[in-house]
Coordinates of C-alpha atoms and ligand atoms in Angstrom, one line a residue:
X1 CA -68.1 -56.1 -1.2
X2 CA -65.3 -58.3 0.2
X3 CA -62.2 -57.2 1.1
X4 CA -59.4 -59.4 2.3
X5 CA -56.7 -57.3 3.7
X6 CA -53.4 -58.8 2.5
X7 CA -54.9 -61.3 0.6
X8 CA -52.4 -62.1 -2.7
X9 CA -53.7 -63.0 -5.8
X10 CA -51.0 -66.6 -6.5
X11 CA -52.4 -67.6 -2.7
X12 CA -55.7 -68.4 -4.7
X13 CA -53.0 -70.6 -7.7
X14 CA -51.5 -72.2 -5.0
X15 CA -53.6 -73.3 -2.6
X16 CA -56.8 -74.1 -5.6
X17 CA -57.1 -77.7 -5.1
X18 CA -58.0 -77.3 -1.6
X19 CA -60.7 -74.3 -1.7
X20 CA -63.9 -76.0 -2.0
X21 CA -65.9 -72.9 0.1
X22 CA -66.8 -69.5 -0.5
X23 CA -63.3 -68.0 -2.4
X24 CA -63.4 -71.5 -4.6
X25 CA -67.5 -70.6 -5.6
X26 CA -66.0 -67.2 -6.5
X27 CA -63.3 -68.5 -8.6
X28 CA -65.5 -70.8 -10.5
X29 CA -68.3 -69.2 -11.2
X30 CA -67.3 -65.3 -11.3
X31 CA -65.6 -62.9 -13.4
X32 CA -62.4 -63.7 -12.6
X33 CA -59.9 -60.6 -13.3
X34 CA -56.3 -62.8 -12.8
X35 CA -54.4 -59.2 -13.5
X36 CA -55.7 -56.6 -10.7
X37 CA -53.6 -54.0 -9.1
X38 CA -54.0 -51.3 -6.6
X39 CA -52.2 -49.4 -9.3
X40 CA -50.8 -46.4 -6.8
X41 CA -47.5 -46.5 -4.8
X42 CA -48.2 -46.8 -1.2
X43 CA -49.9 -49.8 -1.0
X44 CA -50.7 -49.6 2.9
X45 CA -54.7 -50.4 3.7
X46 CA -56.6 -47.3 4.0
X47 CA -55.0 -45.8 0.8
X48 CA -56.3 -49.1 -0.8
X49 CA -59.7 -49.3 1.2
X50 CA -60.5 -46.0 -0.4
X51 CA -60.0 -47.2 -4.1
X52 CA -62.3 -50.2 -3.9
X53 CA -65.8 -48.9 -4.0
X54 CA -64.7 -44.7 -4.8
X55 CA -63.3 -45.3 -8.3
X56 CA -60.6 -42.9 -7.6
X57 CA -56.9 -43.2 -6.5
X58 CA -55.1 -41.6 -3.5
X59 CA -54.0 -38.2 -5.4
X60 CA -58.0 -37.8 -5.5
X61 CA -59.5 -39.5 -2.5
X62 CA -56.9 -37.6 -0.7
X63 CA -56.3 -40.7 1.8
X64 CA -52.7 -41.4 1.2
X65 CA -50.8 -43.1 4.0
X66 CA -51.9 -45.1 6.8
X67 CA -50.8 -42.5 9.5
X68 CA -53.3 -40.1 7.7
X69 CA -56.2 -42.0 7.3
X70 CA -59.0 -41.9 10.0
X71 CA -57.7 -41.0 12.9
X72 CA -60.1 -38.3 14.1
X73 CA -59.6 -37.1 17.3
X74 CA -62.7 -35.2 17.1
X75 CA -64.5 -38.6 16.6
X76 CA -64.3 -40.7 19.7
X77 CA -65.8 -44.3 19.8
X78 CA -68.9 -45.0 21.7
X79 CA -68.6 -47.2 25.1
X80 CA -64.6 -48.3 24.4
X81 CA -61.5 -46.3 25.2
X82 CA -59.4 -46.2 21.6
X83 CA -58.7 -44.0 18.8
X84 CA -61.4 -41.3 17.1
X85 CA -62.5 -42.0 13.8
X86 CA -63.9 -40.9 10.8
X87 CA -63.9 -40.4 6.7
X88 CA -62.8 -36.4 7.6
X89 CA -59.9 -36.8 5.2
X90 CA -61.8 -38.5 2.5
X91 CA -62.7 -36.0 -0.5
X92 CA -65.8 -36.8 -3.0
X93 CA -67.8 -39.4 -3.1
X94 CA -68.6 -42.9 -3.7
X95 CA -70.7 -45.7 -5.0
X96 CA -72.9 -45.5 -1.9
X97 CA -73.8 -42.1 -2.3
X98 CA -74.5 -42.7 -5.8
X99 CA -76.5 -45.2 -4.9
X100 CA -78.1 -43.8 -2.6
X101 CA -79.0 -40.8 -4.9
X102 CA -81.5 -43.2 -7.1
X103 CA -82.5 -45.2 -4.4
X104 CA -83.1 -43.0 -1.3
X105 CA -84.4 -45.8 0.6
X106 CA -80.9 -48.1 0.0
X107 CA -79.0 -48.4 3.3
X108 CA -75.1 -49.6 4.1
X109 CA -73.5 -51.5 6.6
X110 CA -70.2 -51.8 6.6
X111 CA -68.2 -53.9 8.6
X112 CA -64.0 -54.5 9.7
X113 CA -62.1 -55.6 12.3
X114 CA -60.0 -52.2 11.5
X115 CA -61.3 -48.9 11.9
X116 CA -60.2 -47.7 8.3
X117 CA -61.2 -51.1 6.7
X118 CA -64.8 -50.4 7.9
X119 CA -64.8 -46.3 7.1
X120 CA -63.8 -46.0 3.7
X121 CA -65.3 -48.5 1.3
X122 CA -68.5 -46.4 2.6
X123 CA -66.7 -42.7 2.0
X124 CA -68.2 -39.9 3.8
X125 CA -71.6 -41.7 4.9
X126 CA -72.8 -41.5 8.3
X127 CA -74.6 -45.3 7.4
X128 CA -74.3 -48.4 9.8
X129 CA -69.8 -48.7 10.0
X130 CA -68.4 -50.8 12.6
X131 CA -64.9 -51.9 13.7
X132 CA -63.4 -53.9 16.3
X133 CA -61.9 -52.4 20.0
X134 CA -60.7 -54.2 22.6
X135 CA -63.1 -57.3 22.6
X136 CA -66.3 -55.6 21.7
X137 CA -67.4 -54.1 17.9
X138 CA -68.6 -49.8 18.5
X139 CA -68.5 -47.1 15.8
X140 CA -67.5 -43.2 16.3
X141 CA -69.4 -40.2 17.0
X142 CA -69.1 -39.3 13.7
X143 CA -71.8 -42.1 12.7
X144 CA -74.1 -42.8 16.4
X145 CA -74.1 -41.2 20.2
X146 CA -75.0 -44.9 21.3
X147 CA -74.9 -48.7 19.8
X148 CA -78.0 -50.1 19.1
X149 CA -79.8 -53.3 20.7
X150 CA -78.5 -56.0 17.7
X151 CA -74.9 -54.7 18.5
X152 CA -75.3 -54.3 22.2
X153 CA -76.7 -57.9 22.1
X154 CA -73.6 -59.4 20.4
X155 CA -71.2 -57.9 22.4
X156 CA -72.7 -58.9 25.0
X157 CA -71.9 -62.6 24.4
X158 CA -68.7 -61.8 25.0
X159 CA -67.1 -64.2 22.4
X160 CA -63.6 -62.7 22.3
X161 CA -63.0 -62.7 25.9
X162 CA -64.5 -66.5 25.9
X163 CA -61.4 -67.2 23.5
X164 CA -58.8 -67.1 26.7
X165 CA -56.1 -69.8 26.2
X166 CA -58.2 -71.3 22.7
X167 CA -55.5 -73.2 20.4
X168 CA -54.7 -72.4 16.5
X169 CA -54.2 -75.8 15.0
X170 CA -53.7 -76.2 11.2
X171 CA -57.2 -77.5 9.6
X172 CA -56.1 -80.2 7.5
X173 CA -53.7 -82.9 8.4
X174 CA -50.0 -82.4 8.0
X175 CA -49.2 -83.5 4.8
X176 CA -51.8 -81.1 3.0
X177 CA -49.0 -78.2 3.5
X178 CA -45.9 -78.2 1.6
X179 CA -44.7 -75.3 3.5
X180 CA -42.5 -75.9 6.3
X181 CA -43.8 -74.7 9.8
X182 CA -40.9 -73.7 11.3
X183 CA -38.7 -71.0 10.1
X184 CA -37.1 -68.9 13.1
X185 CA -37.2 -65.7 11.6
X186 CA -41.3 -65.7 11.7
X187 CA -42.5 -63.8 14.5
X188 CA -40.1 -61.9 15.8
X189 CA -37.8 -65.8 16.3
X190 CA -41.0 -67.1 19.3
X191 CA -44.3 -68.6 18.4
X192 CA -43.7 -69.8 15.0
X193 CA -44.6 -73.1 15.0
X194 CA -48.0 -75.0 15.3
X195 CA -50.4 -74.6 17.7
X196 CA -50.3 -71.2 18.7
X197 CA -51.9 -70.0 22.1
X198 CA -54.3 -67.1 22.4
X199 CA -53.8 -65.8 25.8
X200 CA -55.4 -67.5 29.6
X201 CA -56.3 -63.7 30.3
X202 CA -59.7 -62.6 29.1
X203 CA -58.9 -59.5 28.6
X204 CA -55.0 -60.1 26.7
X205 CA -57.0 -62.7 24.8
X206 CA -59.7 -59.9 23.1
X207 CA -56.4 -58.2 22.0
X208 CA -54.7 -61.2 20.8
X209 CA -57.5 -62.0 18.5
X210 CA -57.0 -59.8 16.1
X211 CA -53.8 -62.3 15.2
X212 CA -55.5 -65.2 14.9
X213 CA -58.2 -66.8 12.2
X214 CA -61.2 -66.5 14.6
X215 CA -61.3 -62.9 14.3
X216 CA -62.2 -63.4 10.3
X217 CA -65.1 -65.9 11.8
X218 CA -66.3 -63.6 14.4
X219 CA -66.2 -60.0 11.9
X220 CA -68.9 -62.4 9.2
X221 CA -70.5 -63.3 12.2
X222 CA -71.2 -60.2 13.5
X223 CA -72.1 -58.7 9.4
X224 CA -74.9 -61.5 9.3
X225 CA -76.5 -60.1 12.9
X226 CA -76.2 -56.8 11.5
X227 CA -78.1 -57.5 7.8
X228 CA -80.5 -59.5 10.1
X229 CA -81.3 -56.6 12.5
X230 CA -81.5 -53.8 9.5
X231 CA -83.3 -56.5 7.3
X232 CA -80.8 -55.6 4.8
X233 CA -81.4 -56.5 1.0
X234 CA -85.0 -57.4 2.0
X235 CA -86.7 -53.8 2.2
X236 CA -87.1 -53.3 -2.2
X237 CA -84.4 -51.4 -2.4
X238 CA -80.5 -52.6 -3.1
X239 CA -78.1 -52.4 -0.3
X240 CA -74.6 -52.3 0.5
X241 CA -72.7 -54.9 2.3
X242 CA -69.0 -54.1 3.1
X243 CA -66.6 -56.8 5.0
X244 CA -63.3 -56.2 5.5
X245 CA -61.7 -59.4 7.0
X246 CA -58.3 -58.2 8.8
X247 CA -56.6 -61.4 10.0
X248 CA -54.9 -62.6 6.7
X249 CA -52.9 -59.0 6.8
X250 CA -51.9 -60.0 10.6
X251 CA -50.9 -63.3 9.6
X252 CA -48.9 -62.0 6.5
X253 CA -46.9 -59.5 8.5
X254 CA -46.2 -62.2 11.3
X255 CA -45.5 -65.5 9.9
X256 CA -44.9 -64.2 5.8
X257 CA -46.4 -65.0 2.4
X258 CA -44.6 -68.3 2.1
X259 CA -45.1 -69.5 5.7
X260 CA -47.9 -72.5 6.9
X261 CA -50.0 -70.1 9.0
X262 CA -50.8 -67.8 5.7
X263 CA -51.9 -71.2 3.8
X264 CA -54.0 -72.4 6.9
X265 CA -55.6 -68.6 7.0
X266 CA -56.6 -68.8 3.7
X267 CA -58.6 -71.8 4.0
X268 CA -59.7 -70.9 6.8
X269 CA -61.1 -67.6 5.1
X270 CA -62.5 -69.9 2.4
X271 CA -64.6 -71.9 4.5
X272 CA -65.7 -69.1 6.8
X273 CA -66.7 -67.3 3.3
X274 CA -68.7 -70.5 2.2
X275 CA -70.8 -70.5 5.1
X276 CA -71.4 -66.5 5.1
X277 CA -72.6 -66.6 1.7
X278 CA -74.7 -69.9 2.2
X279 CA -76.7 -67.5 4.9
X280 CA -77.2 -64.8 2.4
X281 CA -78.3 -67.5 0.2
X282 CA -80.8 -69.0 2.1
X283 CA -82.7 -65.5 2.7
X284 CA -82.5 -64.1 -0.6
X285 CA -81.6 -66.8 -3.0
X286 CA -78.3 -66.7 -4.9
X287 CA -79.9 -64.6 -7.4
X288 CA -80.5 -62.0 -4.3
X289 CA -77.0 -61.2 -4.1
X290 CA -74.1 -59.9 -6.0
X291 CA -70.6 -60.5 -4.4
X292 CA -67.3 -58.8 -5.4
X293 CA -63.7 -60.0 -4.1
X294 CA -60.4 -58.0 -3.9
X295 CA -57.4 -56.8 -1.4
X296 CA -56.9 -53.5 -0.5
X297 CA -52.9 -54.5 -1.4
X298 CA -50.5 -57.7 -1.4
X299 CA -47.4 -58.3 0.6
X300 CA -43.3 -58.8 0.1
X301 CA -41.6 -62.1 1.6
X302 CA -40.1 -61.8 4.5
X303 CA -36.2 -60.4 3.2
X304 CA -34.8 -63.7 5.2
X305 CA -37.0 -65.5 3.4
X306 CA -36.7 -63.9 0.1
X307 CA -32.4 -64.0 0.3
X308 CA -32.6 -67.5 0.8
X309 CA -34.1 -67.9 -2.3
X310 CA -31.4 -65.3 -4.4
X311 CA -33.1 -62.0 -4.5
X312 CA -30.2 -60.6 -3.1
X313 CA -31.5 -56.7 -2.9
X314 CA -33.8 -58.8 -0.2
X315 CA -33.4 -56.2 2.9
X316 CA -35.4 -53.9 5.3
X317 CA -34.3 -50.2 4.5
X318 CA -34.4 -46.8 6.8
X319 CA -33.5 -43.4 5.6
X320 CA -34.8 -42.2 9.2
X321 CA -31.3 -41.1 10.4
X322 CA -30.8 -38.9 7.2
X323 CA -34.1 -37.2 7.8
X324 CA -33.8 -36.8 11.7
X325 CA -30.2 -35.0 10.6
X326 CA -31.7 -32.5 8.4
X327 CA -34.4 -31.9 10.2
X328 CA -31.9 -31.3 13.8
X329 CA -29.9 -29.0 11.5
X330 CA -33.4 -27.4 10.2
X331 CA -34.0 -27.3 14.0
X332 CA -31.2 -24.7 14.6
X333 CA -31.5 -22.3 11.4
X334 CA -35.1 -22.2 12.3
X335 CA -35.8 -22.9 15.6
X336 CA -39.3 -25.3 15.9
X337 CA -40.2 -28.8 15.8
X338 CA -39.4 -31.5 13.1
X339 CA -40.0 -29.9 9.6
X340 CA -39.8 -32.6 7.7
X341 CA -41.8 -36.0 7.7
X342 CA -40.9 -39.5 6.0
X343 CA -43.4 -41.7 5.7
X344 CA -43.7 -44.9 3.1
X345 CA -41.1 -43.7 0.8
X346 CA -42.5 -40.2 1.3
X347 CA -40.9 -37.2 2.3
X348 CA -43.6 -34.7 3.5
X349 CA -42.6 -30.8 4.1
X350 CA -45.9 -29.8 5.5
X351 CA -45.3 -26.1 6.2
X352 CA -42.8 -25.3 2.8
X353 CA -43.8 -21.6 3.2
X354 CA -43.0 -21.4 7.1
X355 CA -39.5 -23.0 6.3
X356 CA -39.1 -20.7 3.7
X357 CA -39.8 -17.6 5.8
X358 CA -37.4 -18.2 8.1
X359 CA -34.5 -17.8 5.3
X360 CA -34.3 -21.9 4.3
X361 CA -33.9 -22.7 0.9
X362 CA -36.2 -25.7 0.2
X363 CA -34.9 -27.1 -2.9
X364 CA -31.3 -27.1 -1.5
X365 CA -32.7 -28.9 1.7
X366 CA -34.6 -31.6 -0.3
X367 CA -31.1 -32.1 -2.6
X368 CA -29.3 -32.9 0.1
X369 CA -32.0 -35.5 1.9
X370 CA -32.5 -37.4 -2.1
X371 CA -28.6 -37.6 -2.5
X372 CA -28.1 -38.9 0.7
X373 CA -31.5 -41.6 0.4
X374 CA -29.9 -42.2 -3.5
X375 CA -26.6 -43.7 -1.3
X376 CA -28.5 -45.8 1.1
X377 CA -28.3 -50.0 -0.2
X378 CA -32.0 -50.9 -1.5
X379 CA -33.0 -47.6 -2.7
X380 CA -34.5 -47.9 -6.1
X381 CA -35.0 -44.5 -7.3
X382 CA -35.3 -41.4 -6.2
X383 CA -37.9 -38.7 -7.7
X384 CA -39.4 -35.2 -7.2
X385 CA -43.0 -35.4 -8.0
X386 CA -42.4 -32.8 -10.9
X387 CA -40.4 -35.6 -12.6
X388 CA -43.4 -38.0 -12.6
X389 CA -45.3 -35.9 -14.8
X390 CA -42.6 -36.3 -17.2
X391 CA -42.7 -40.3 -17.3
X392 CA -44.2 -42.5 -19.6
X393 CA -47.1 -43.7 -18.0
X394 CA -47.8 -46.9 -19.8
X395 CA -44.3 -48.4 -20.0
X396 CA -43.2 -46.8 -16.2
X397 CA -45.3 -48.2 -14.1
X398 CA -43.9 -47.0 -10.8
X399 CA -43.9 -43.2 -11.5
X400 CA -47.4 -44.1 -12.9
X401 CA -48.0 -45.3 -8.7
X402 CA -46.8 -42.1 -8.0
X403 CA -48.5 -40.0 -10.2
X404 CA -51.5 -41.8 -8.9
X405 CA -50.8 -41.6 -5.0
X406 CA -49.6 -37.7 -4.8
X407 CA -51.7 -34.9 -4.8
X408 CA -50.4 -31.6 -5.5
X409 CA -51.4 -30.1 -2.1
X410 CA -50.4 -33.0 0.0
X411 CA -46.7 -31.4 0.9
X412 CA -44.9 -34.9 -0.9
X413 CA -41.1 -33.1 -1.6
X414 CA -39.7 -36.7 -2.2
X415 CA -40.9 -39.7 -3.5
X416 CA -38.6 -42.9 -2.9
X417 CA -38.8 -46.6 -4.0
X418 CA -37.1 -49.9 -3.5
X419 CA -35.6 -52.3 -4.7
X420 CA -37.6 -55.3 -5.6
X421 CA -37.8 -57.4 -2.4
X422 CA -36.5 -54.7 -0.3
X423 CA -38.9 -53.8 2.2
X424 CA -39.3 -49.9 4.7
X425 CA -38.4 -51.2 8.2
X426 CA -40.7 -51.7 10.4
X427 CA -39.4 -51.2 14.2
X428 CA -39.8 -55.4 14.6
X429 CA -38.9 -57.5 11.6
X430 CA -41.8 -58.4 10.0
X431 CA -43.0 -58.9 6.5
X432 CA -44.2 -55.8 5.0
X433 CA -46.1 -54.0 2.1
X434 CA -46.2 -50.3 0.8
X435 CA -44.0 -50.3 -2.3
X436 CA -45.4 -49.6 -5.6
X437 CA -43.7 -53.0 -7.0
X438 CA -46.4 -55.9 -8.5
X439 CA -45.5 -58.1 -5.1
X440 CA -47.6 -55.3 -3.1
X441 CA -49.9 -54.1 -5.6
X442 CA -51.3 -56.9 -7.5
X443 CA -55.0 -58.5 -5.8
X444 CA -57.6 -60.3 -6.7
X445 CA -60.5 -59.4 -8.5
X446 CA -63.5 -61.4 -8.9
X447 CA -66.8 -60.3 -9.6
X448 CA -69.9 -63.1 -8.9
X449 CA -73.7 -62.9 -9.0
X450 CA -76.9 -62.3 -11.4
X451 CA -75.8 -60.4 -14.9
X452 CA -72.3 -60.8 -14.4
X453 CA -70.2 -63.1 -17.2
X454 CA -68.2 -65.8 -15.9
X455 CA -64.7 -66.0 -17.2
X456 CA -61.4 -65.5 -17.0
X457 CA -59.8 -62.5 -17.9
X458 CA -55.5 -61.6 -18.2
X459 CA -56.3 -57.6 -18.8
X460 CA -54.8 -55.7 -16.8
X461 CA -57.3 -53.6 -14.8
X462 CA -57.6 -51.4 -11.6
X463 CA -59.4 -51.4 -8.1
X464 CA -60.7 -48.2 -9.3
X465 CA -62.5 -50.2 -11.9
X466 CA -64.7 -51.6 -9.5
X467 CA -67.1 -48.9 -8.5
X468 CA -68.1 -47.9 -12.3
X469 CA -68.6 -51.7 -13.1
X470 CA -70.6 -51.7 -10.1
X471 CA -72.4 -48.7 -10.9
X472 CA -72.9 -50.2 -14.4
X473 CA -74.6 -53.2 -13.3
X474 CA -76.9 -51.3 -10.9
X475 CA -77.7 -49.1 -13.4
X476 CA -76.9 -45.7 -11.2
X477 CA -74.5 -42.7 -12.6
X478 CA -71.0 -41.7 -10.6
X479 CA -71.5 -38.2 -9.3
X480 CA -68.2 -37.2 -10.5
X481 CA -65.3 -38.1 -12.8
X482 CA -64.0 -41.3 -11.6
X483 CA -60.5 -42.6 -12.9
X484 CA -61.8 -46.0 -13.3
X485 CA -63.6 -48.0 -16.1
X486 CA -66.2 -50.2 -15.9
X487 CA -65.0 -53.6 -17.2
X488 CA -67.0 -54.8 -19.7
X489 CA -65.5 -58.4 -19.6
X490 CA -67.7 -58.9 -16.2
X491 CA -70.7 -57.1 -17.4
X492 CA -73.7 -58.9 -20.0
X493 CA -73.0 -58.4 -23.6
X494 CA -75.6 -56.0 -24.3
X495 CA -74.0 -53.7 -21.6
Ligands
ZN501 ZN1 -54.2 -53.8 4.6

């Protein structure tokens, strides 16, 4: 299972000609599903990460916004200082565990340069999950007390800190990129031309990494040690490999969809791809493996960007000063700290009942915060979650985002969306994702390997779709009612 955080769909249009590695085998010899969405509304990375291999949306994972994900204080990583981690939030199961349930000996390794990339494509497993801190790849308590010899051996080469003052350079010659290379709004107006400079400083250079295409290189590098030391996929039973390559989601933010860097990390992704797979290949055969391809969501242009080229509504939006208001004049009816929470279009009221106590009346307080968002220039729409049940579902597809990304108990008052192209601002102008538009929720999907139909395909289908054509092809059963179907355009046609 490969995930490619950021990675849009039209990248793999435009920049065809010039994938001849492991994305361009994908997209010639897969199941190629051209119309895949992350179809729920905030399309941040660990509400997508928990799609992918669970077969469920956020309203049932229960992993809905970033800043709720897997931070687990209770969880501390092993040898590094940084933040605790685990799948605590994550409800139910997923394709592991059903795997797992026919094939007690099948093992998973799982494998980011994020923390929640890593965790949640594996659900509530305590298998083999690591993630990248400060120039060395640990785990949390909630998986090992210690690392083990393979990943004590690979940190101790010390790669990322061997990266001090290393150059970014484009990969092909100028004229192979149409883009131009030097648009001041990219980056935060420094650094946005070719070459860019990892840091002279060991240490600042570890952190910088994460920015730059190595980091994609290093993440495969340290997944092959990993299937070497646990002899993965050569013990009889089917495992699980789970990559979540971070760096095209660093590059998108910093430089945009439309700038040089995204093309040159995309072929860069390509070829690093091609030579992972040619090492699975070469100890197990092609026929050995099975691969699967997708995003955990897409990305908006940059609003300078996208203005330039007429989307006028093109802008970065806040609605903080409207909820820091209420929640000051909350403050003095009630006494307390903030009672209200926006997040990601979503206003959170975690203790309703508290509020309510102490003489508030909710509903009035909620009025006033959607009437004043309704005012604000790029706001879209503005909807109490008892209105999404009420919408068509087919034919509205952004209260059908909703209805898929709120669960009842979650404390979501508010749900608020943009206008296309607008974008939530981020405290340093960057591009951005989390909308429930198609810019941010359509991804690829390709499915590649033994038993799976090559094709194309223009359905429309789901991330949740994944894990029950997965399950199909292995031949195990879900555990529990999934919203997801398996698609039957990628499996054999007696299937
Ligand atoms: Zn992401």
């Amino acid at each position: 299972m490969i995930t490619v955080d950021q990675l849009r769909p039209d990248y793999l249009e435009r920049y065809r000609p010039q994938l001849i590695g492991g994305l361009g085998m994908l997209l010639r010899d897969g199941a190629v599903f051209t119309e895949a969405f992350q179809d729920h509304a905030v399309t941040e990375t660990a509400p997508g990460h928990a799609t992918i291999l669970s077969g469920r949306v956020p309203a049932h994972t229960g992993i809905i916004r970033n800043l709720a994900g897997v931070q687990d204080s209770t969880a501390p990583l092993v040898g590094v200082a940084g933040p605790g981690a685990s799948p605590a939030r994550f409800q139910g199961t997923a394709l592991f565990d059903w795997l797992q349930a026919a094939e007690p000996a099948a093992r998973a390794l799982s494998v980011s340069r994020k923390d929640r990339g890593a965790i949640l494509p594996v659900g509530r497993a305590k298998q083999t999950v690591y993630w990248y801190q400060s120039g060395i790849f640990t785990t949390s308590r909630y998986y090992a007390d210690s690392l083990p010899g393979w990943v004590r051996a690979f940190n101790a080469q010390r790669l990322p800190f061997k990266q001090a003052g290393a150059l970014w350079t484009p990969l092909l010659a100028p004229e192979s990129y149409s883009e131009p290379d030097s648009e001041p709004y990219e980056h935060a107006g420094h650094d946005f031309t070719f070459p860019h400079h990892l840091p002279t400083d060991s240490a600042q250079a570890a952190d910088t990494l994460v920015d730059v295409p190595t980091m994609d290189s290093l993440t495969l590098a340290f997944a092959l040690a990993g299937v070497r030391a646990l002899g993965l996929g050569g013990r009889g039973a089917t495992d699980l490999l789970a990559v979540s390559l971070s760096t095209t989601d660093a590059v998108g933010h910093l430089y945009g969809p439309d700038s040089r860097e995204i093309h040159d990390q995309v072929l860069r992704v390509d070829r690093y791809l091609g030579w992972f797979f040619g090492q699975l290949f070469v100890r197990y055969g092609p026929r050995g493996v099975m691969i699967v391809l997708t995003a955990d969501h897409g990305v908006t242009p940059y609003p300078e960007w996208a203005r330039a080229h007429g989307y006028r509504d093109a802008r970065r939006v806040s609605v903080d000063s409207i909820v820091r208001a209420v929640n000051t004049q909350l403050d003095a009816l009630a006494g307390g700290a903030d009672w209200l929470t926006f997040d990601t279009g979503m206003l959170l009221v975690p203790d309703r009942a508290k509020l309510a106590a102490a003489g508030v009346d909710v509903d009035s307080v909620i009025g006033v915060v959607a009437k004043r968002a309704r005012a604000v220039p790029g706001v879209a729409r503005v909807q109490r979650p008892a209105e999404l049940v009420r919408a068509d579902t087919l034919l509205d597809a952004v209260s059908r985002r909703w209805r898929h990304q709120v669960p009842p108990d979650a404390g979501v008052e508010l749900v608020i969306t943009l206008r296309p192209y607008a974008i939530w601002d981020a405290s340093v102008p960057i591009a951005m994702h989390g909308q429930p538009s198609d810019l941010d929720a359509h991804v690829p999907l390709i499915f590649w390997g033994r038993g799976i139909r090559r094709g194309v395909n223009g359905r429309r289908v789901r991330t949740v779709d994944i894990a029950p054509t997965l399950a199909r092809l292995l031949g195990v059963a879900p555990a529990e009612p999934l919203d997801g179907r398996a698609l039957a355009e990628a499996l054999p046609p007696a299937n």
